[in-house]
Amino acid sequence: MGQSIFVPKEIDVTEGRVAVSPETVKRFVGLGFDVIVEKNAGEQSRIVDAEFEKAGAKIGKASDAGKADVVLKLRRPTPAEVKTYKKGALVLASMDPYGNEGDVAAMASAGVTAFAMEFMPRITRAQSMDVLSSQANLAGYRAVIDAAAEYDRALPMMMTAAGTVPAAKVFVMGAGVAGLQAIATARRLGAVVTATDVRAAAGEQVQSLGAKFIMTEALKDASGEGGYARELTDEEKKAQAELVADHIAKQDIVITTALIPGRPAPRLVSAAMVKSMKPGSIIVDLAVERGGNVEGAKAGEVVSTANGVKIIGHLNVPGRVAASASLLYAKNLYTFLETMVDKEKKVLAVDMEDELVKATMLTHDGKVVHPNFVDTAKPAIAKPAAKAAAPKKAPARKAPARKPAAKAASGSAATKKTAGKPAATSSAADKPAATRSGGES
């Protein structure tokens, strides 16, 4: 059909994953695409160029992006990258748009149709497209491995002629996808595992993995929509903190996994809690890239505290298992892009009314179209206009004309209020915002 897919090598130095696998290349070719993979794009995922070629891809260079109808990436393209893309190209990636509205606007200006894979709604049909789940699974696994590597004792109980080595005590905070995998991995390694979550329903899942679930009596349940947690009230936060403070002092390893999309990560572990832990204890903060769940955690560093506790804050934890993470991520992209292909004609055919498209589309036809970001697309232009007009034009008639400009510049609070207003996108597009109201790494 003459339509092509381009897969670039990620420019972020912490990113070792690649957006396709030999298996998905073969499938894309079967759909009629010409697939071009940038030279050495899969090197850090142990996929050499020859494997891509054997599957039917061509090995190219960065400039080939300008001819592609589809660009598949791990991370949001930079403004410099997106300028090289063909106008009208589909761009699929984990966009991380909150706090990066300028880059979203740059994608709109470049005329690309951008999809944020992390906005995929959690419905049965989209399970195989859920990048958050596939990558969080590996992050939870890797968190335990990283903790074990820094811990200077054995995790399982060992009975020897010379004496008994006690099992390590592992405490997992947050029983979402990452947390549950961390629990399962720690249990396999022989640790005694406890876990907490603000959602009562998580208790059964924790117990099914052989761990003990702890939850304060004051917090009946904080379940939100889509299986995520809602934000806690001040009273609930206080009660939960008291429970954690008492429990955490007895632990050898603590793993935190709480993230709230669009907001800083909630603070779960205070400096006082860290100080209460025994020397040699380990904390792994999987939310460190969003400000961290742990006071004192630093992105990209392993911090040693004065009382001998290590706080691990590695960046891009799924990327630390790049070979496995790439295979899963590539499958996520394939299953989503496949829904936008006319199988008979073998051409791209994006259905703008599809609930998956509505939920994930950020930009299209030169505009920011996702309701959570449409009002923040041009804050620098709208805000001065509203302020300049107010002092000069006193008559009441002028105020309504200037009102939209003021709203456009009002930031995140205004975005939430107006998100549901566009008639064409409100019902389906609101769903990802709701389902991402809290959750796991």
Coordinates of C-alpha atoms in Angstrom, one line a residue:
M1 CA 0.0 0.0 0.0
G2 CA 3.0 2.3 0.1
Q3 CA 2.4 3.4 3.7
S4 CA 5.3 3.3 6.0
I5 CA 6.2 3.0 9.7
F6 CA 9.4 4.5 11.1
V7 CA 10.9 3.5 14.5
P8 CA 13.6 5.8 15.7
K9 CA 16.3 5.2 18.2
E10 CA 15.3 6.9 21.4
I11 CA 17.5 10.0 22.1
D12 CA 17.0 9.9 25.9
V13 CA 20.2 8.5 27.4
T14 CA 18.2 6.6 30.1
E15 CA 16.0 4.9 27.5
G16 CA 17.1 1.5 26.2
R17 CA 13.8 0.2 25.0
V18 CA 12.6 0.1 21.4
A19 CA 9.0 0.4 20.1
V20 CA 9.0 -2.7 17.8
S21 CA 10.1 -6.3 18.0
P22 CA 10.9 -8.7 15.2
E23 CA 7.5 -10.3 15.8
T24 CA 5.5 -7.0 15.4
V25 CA 7.6 -6.0 12.4
K26 CA 6.5 -9.2 10.7
R27 CA 2.9 -8.5 11.6
F28 CA 3.1 -4.9 10.3
V29 CA 4.5 -6.1 7.1
G30 CA 1.6 -8.5 6.9
L31 CA -0.7 -5.5 7.2
G32 CA 0.9 -4.0 4.2
F33 CA 3.3 -1.5 5.8
D34 CA 6.9 -0.8 4.9
V35 CA 8.8 -0.8 8.2
I36 CA 12.0 1.3 8.6
V37 CA 13.9 0.9 11.9
E38 CA 16.7 3.4 12.6
K39 CA 20.2 1.8 12.8
N40 CA 20.9 0.3 16.3
A41 CA 17.5 1.3 17.6
G42 CA 17.2 -2.1 19.4
E43 CA 20.8 -2.4 20.5
Q44 CA 20.1 -1.9 24.2
S45 CA 17.1 -4.3 24.0
R46 CA 19.3 -7.1 22.6
I47 CA 17.6 -6.9 19.2
V48 CA 20.3 -6.4 16.5
D49 CA 19.5 -4.8 13.1
A50 CA 19.8 -8.2 11.4
E51 CA 16.8 -9.6 13.3
F52 CA 14.7 -6.6 12.2
E53 CA 15.8 -7.2 8.6
K54 CA 15.0 -10.9 8.8
A55 CA 11.5 -10.0 9.9
G56 CA 11.0 -7.7 6.9
A57 CA 12.2 -4.3 8.1
K58 CA 14.7 -2.0 6.4
I59 CA 17.4 -0.3 8.4
G60 CA 17.4 3.4 8.0
K61 CA 18.5 6.7 9.5
A62 CA 16.8 9.5 11.6
S63 CA 16.0 11.5 8.5
D64 CA 13.7 8.7 7.3
A65 CA 11.1 10.0 9.8
G66 CA 10.2 12.7 7.4
K67 CA 8.7 10.2 4.9
A68 CA 6.8 8.0 7.4
D69 CA 3.0 7.8 7.8
V70 CA 3.4 6.4 11.3
V71 CA 6.1 7.0 13.9
L72 CA 6.3 4.5 16.8
K73 CA 8.2 5.7 19.9
L74 CA 8.7 5.1 23.6
R75 CA 8.9 8.7 24.7
R76 CA 7.2 11.9 23.5
P77 CA 9.1 13.4 20.6
T78 CA 10.9 16.7 21.3
P79 CA 9.9 19.8 19.4
A80 CA 13.1 19.4 17.3
E81 CA 12.2 15.8 16.5
V82 CA 8.6 16.4 15.6
K83 CA 9.6 19.2 13.2
T84 CA 11.2 16.5 11.0
Y85 CA 8.0 14.4 10.8
K86 CA 5.6 14.4 7.9
K87 CA 2.5 16.5 8.4
G88 CA -0.5 14.2 9.1
A89 CA 1.7 11.4 10.4
L90 CA 0.4 9.3 13.2
V91 CA 2.7 9.3 16.3
L92 CA 2.2 6.7 19.0
A93 CA 4.2 7.0 22.2
S94 CA 4.0 7.4 26.0
M95 CA 3.5 11.1 25.8
D96 CA 3.7 12.2 29.5
P97 CA 1.8 15.3 28.6
Y98 CA 1.0 16.7 32.1
G99 CA 3.4 19.5 32.7
N100 CA 4.7 19.3 29.1
E101 CA 1.9 21.3 27.4
G102 CA 4.4 23.2 25.4
D103 CA 5.6 20.0 23.7
V104 CA 2.0 19.0 23.1
A105 CA 1.4 22.3 21.4
A106 CA 4.5 21.7 19.3
M107 CA 3.1 18.4 18.0
A108 CA -0.1 20.2 17.1
S109 CA 1.9 22.9 15.2
A110 CA 3.8 20.2 13.3
G111 CA 0.4 18.9 12.1
V112 CA 0.9 15.3 13.4
T113 CA -1.8 13.2 14.9
A114 CA -0.4 12.2 18.3
F115 CA -1.7 9.5 20.6
A116 CA -0.8 9.2 24.3
M117 CA -0.6 5.4 24.9
E118 CA -0.9 5.9 28.7
F119 CA -4.4 7.3 28.2
M120 CA -5.7 3.9 26.9
P121 CA -8.9 3.2 28.8
R122 CA -8.9 0.1 31.0
I123 CA -11.6 -1.8 29.3
T124 CA -11.6 -5.5 28.2
R125 CA -11.1 -4.6 24.5
A126 CA -8.0 -2.6 25.3
Q127 CA -6.2 -4.9 27.7
S128 CA -3.5 -5.9 25.2
M129 CA -2.9 -2.2 24.5
D130 CA -2.3 -1.1 28.1
V131 CA 1.3 0.2 28.3
L132 CA 0.9 1.2 31.9
S133 CA 0.2 -2.3 33.0
S134 CA 2.8 -4.0 30.8
Q135 CA 5.6 -1.6 31.9
A136 CA 4.4 -1.4 35.6
N137 CA 4.6 -5.2 35.8
L138 CA 8.3 -5.1 35.0
A139 CA 8.9 -2.0 37.2
G140 CA 7.5 -3.9 40.2
Y141 CA 9.7 -6.9 39.5
R142 CA 12.8 -4.8 39.0
A143 CA 12.2 -2.8 42.2
V144 CA 12.6 -6.0 44.2
I145 CA 15.7 -7.0 42.3
D146 CA 17.3 -3.5 42.8
A147 CA 16.4 -3.7 46.5
A148 CA 17.9 -7.2 46.9
A149 CA 21.1 -6.0 45.1
E150 CA 21.6 -3.1 47.7
Y151 CA 20.5 -5.2 50.7
D152 CA 23.5 -6.8 52.3
R153 CA 21.7 -9.8 53.7
A154 CA 19.7 -12.8 52.2
L155 CA 16.0 -12.4 51.5
P156 CA 14.8 -15.9 52.3
M157 CA 15.0 -17.6 55.7
M158 CA 18.0 -20.0 55.6
M159 CA 18.5 -22.8 58.2
T160 CA 22.1 -24.0 58.4
A161 CA 24.2 -25.9 60.8
A162 CA 25.8 -22.7 61.8
G163 CA 22.5 -21.0 62.6
T164 CA 19.3 -19.6 61.0
V165 CA 19.2 -16.5 58.7
P166 CA 15.9 -14.8 59.3
A167 CA 13.8 -13.8 56.3
A168 CA 13.8 -10.2 55.2
K169 CA 10.6 -8.2 55.9
V170 CA 9.4 -6.4 52.8
F171 CA 6.6 -3.8 52.8
V172 CA 5.0 -2.8 49.5
M173 CA 3.0 0.5 49.5
G174 CA 0.4 0.5 46.8
A175 CA -1.1 -2.7 45.4
G176 CA -1.7 -1.7 41.8
V177 CA 0.0 -3.5 38.9
A178 CA 3.6 -2.6 40.0
G179 CA 2.9 -3.3 43.7
L180 CA 1.3 -6.7 43.1
Q181 CA 4.3 -7.8 40.9
A182 CA 6.7 -6.5 43.6
I183 CA 4.7 -8.6 46.2
A184 CA 4.9 -11.7 44.0
T185 CA 8.6 -11.3 43.3
A186 CA 9.5 -10.7 46.9
R187 CA 7.5 -13.8 47.9
R188 CA 9.3 -15.9 45.3
L189 CA 12.6 -14.8 46.8
G190 CA 11.4 -15.9 50.2
A191 CA 10.7 -12.6 52.0
V192 CA 8.0 -12.0 54.5
V193 CA 5.7 -9.5 52.7
T194 CA 3.1 -7.1 53.9
A195 CA 1.4 -4.5 51.8
T196 CA -1.0 -1.6 52.1
D197 CA -3.4 0.2 49.7
V198 CA -6.1 2.7 50.1
R199 CA -8.5 0.5 48.1
A200 CA -10.2 -2.1 50.2
A201 CA -10.6 -4.4 47.2
A202 CA -6.8 -4.7 46.9
G203 CA -6.7 -6.7 50.1
E204 CA -7.9 -9.9 48.4
Q205 CA -5.3 -9.6 45.7
V206 CA -2.6 -9.0 48.2
Q207 CA -3.6 -12.0 50.2
S208 CA -3.9 -14.2 47.2
L209 CA -0.2 -13.7 46.6
G210 CA 0.6 -14.8 50.1
A211 CA 1.2 -11.4 51.7
K212 CA -0.5 -9.8 54.7
F213 CA -2.7 -6.8 53.9
I214 CA -2.8 -3.9 56.4
M215 CA -5.2 -1.0 56.3
T216 CA -6.3 1.5 58.8
E217 CA -9.8 1.2 60.3
A218 CA -10.3 4.9 59.7
L219 CA -10.0 4.4 56.0
K220 CA -13.0 2.4 54.9
D221 CA -12.2 2.6 51.1
A222 CA -10.7 5.1 48.7
S223 CA -11.5 3.3 45.4
G224 CA -12.0 5.6 42.5
E225 CA -13.1 4.9 38.9
G226 CA -11.4 2.4 36.7
G227 CA -9.8 0.5 39.5
Y228 CA -7.6 3.4 40.6
A229 CA -7.6 5.1 44.0
R230 CA -9.2 8.5 44.6
E231 CA -7.3 11.2 46.5
L232 CA -7.5 10.9 50.2
T233 CA -9.0 13.5 52.6
D234 CA -6.7 15.1 55.1
E235 CA -8.2 13.0 57.9
E236 CA -7.6 9.8 55.9
K237 CA -4.1 10.8 55.0
K238 CA -3.3 11.3 58.7
A239 CA -4.8 7.9 59.7
Q240 CA -2.9 6.1 57.0
A241 CA 0.4 7.9 57.9
E242 CA 0.0 6.8 61.5
L243 CA -0.4 3.2 60.5
V244 CA 2.5 3.3 58.1
A245 CA 4.8 5.0 60.6
D246 CA 4.3 2.3 63.2
H247 CA 4.8 -0.5 60.6
I248 CA 7.7 0.9 58.6
A249 CA 10.1 1.0 61.5
K250 CA 10.1 -2.8 61.6
Q251 CA 10.8 -3.4 57.9
D252 CA 14.0 -4.3 56.0
I253 CA 12.8 -3.2 52.5
V254 CA 10.1 -0.8 51.6
I255 CA 8.8 -0.3 48.0
T256 CA 6.5 2.6 47.1
T257 CA 4.5 2.7 43.9
A258 CA 1.9 5.5 44.2
L259 CA 1.3 7.9 41.3
I260 CA -1.5 10.3 40.5
P261 CA -1.4 11.3 36.8
G262 CA -1.2 15.1 36.3
R263 CA -0.2 15.7 39.9
P264 CA 3.0 15.3 42.0
A265 CA 3.4 11.8 43.5
P266 CA 1.8 11.6 47.0
R267 CA 4.2 11.7 49.9
L268 CA 3.9 8.3 51.7
V269 CA 7.2 8.1 53.6
S270 CA 8.4 11.1 55.7
A271 CA 11.9 11.8 56.8
A272 CA 10.9 10.8 60.3
M273 CA 9.8 7.4 59.1
V274 CA 13.1 6.9 57.2
K275 CA 14.9 7.9 60.4
S276 CA 13.0 5.2 62.3
M277 CA 14.3 2.4 60.1
K278 CA 17.2 0.1 61.0
P279 CA 20.6 0.7 59.5
G280 CA 21.0 -1.3 56.3
S281 CA 17.3 -1.0 55.4
I282 CA 16.3 -0.2 51.8
I283 CA 13.6 1.9 50.3
V284 CA 12.8 1.9 46.5
D285 CA 10.8 4.8 45.3
L286 CA 9.1 4.0 41.9
A287 CA 7.5 7.4 41.8
V288 CA 10.8 9.4 42.1
E289 CA 10.4 10.9 38.5
R290 CA 7.2 12.6 39.7
G291 CA 8.6 14.1 42.9
G292 CA 8.7 10.9 44.8
N293 CA 6.7 9.1 47.5
V294 CA 9.7 9.2 49.9
E295 CA 11.1 12.3 51.5
G296 CA 14.8 12.5 50.7
A297 CA 14.6 10.4 47.5
K298 CA 16.5 11.9 44.5
A299 CA 15.8 11.1 40.9
G300 CA 18.6 9.0 39.3
E301 CA 20.4 8.4 42.6
V302 CA 20.8 6.0 45.5
V303 CA 20.9 8.1 48.6
S304 CA 22.4 6.9 51.8
T305 CA 21.0 8.6 54.9
A306 CA 22.7 9.5 58.1
N307 CA 21.1 6.5 59.9
G308 CA 22.3 4.0 57.2
V309 CA 19.2 3.7 55.1
K310 CA 19.5 3.6 51.3
I311 CA 16.8 5.3 49.2
I312 CA 16.9 4.0 45.6
G313 CA 15.6 6.4 43.0
H314 CA 16.4 4.9 39.7
L315 CA 15.0 6.5 36.6
N316 CA 13.0 4.6 34.0
V317 CA 12.8 1.4 35.9
P318 CA 11.0 -0.6 33.2
G319 CA 13.9 0.4 30.9
R320 CA 16.2 -1.4 33.3
V321 CA 14.6 -4.6 32.0
A322 CA 14.8 -3.3 28.4
A323 CA 14.8 -6.6 26.5
S324 CA 11.6 -7.8 28.2
A325 CA 9.9 -4.4 28.3
S326 CA 10.4 -3.7 24.6
L327 CA 8.7 -7.0 23.6
L328 CA 5.6 -6.1 25.7
Y329 CA 5.5 -2.4 24.7
A330 CA 5.8 -3.3 21.0
K331 CA 2.8 -5.6 21.3
N332 CA 0.8 -2.9 23.0
L333 CA 1.5 -0.5 20.0
Y334 CA 0.8 -3.2 17.4
T335 CA -2.6 -4.1 18.8
F336 CA -3.6 -0.5 19.0
L337 CA -2.4 0.5 15.5
E338 CA -4.0 -2.5 14.0
T339 CA -7.4 -1.1 15.0
M340 CA -6.7 1.9 12.7
V341 CA -6.0 -0.2 9.6
D342 CA -8.5 -1.2 7.0
K343 CA -7.6 -4.8 6.6
E344 CA -9.2 -5.2 3.1
K345 CA -7.7 -2.1 1.5
K346 CA -4.6 -2.3 3.6
V347 CA -4.6 1.5 4.3
L348 CA -4.7 3.6 7.5
A349 CA -8.3 4.4 8.4
V350 CA -8.6 6.2 11.7
D351 CA -12.2 6.1 13.1
M352 CA -12.6 9.4 15.0
E353 CA -15.6 8.0 16.8
D354 CA -13.7 4.9 18.2
E355 CA -13.6 5.2 22.0
L356 CA -9.9 4.2 22.0
V357 CA -9.1 7.0 19.5
K358 CA -11.1 9.6 21.5
A359 CA -9.5 8.6 24.7
T360 CA -5.9 8.7 23.5
M361 CA -5.7 11.4 20.7
L362 CA -3.8 14.4 21.8
T363 CA -3.4 16.4 18.6
H364 CA -5.0 16.3 15.2
D365 CA -5.2 18.6 12.1
G366 CA -3.0 21.3 13.6
K367 CA -4.9 21.5 16.9
V368 CA -4.7 20.1 20.5
V369 CA -7.9 18.0 20.7
H370 CA -7.7 16.2 24.0
P371 CA -10.1 18.0 26.3
N372 CA -7.7 17.8 29.2
F373 CA -5.2 19.9 27.3
V374 CA -7.1 21.9 24.7
D375 CA -7.4 25.0 27.0
T376 CA -3.7 24.9 27.9
A377 CA -2.4 24.8 24.3
K378 CA -1.6 28.5 24.0
P379 CA -1.4 30.0 27.5
A380 CA 1.2 32.5 26.6
I381 CA -1.0 34.1 23.9
A382 CA -4.4 34.1 25.7
K383 CA -3.4 35.4 29.1
P384 CA -1.8 38.7 28.2
A385 CA -4.8 39.5 25.9
A386 CA -7.2 39.1 28.8
K387 CA -5.1 41.2 31.1
A388 CA -4.5 44.0 28.7
A389 CA -8.1 44.4 27.7
A390 CA -9.5 44.6 31.2
P391 CA -8.1 48.0 32.3
K392 CA -8.9 49.7 29.0
K393 CA -12.4 48.5 28.3
A394 CA -14.7 49.2 31.2
P395 CA -18.1 48.7 29.4
A396 CA -19.8 45.4 30.4
R397 CA -20.4 44.5 26.8
K398 CA -16.7 43.9 26.1
A399 CA -16.3 41.4 29.0
P400 CA -18.0 38.4 27.4
A401 CA -15.9 38.8 24.3
R402 CA -12.7 38.6 26.4
K403 CA -13.9 35.8 28.7
P404 CA -12.8 32.8 26.5
A405 CA -9.2 34.2 26.4
A406 CA -9.1 34.3 30.2
K407 CA -10.4 30.8 30.5
A408 CA -7.8 29.5 28.0
A409 CA -5.0 30.8 30.2
S410 CA -6.4 29.6 33.6
G411 CA -4.3 26.4 33.8
S412 CA -5.1 23.0 35.1
A413 CA -8.1 23.9 37.2
A414 CA -9.9 25.3 34.3
T415 CA -8.9 22.4 32.2
K416 CA -10.8 20.0 34.4
K417 CA -13.9 22.1 34.5
T418 CA -14.1 22.5 30.7
A419 CA -12.9 19.0 29.8
G420 CA -16.3 17.6 29.3
K421 CA -17.8 20.5 27.2
P422 CA -16.8 19.7 23.6
A423 CA -19.8 17.9 22.2
A424 CA -17.8 15.6 19.9
T425 CA -15.3 14.3 22.5
S426 CA -16.7 14.7 26.0
S427 CA -18.3 11.4 26.8
A428 CA -15.4 9.1 25.8
A429 CA -12.6 11.4 26.3
D430 CA -13.5 12.1 29.9
K431 CA -13.0 8.4 30.6
P432 CA -9.2 8.3 30.6
A433 CA -9.1 11.3 32.9
A434 CA -11.3 9.5 35.4
T435 CA -9.6 6.2 35.2
R436 CA -6.2 7.8 35.8
S437 CA -7.3 9.6 39.0
G438 CA -4.6 7.7 40.9
G439 CA -2.7 4.5 40.8
E440 CA 0.4 2.6 40.4
S441 CA 3.8 3.2 38.9

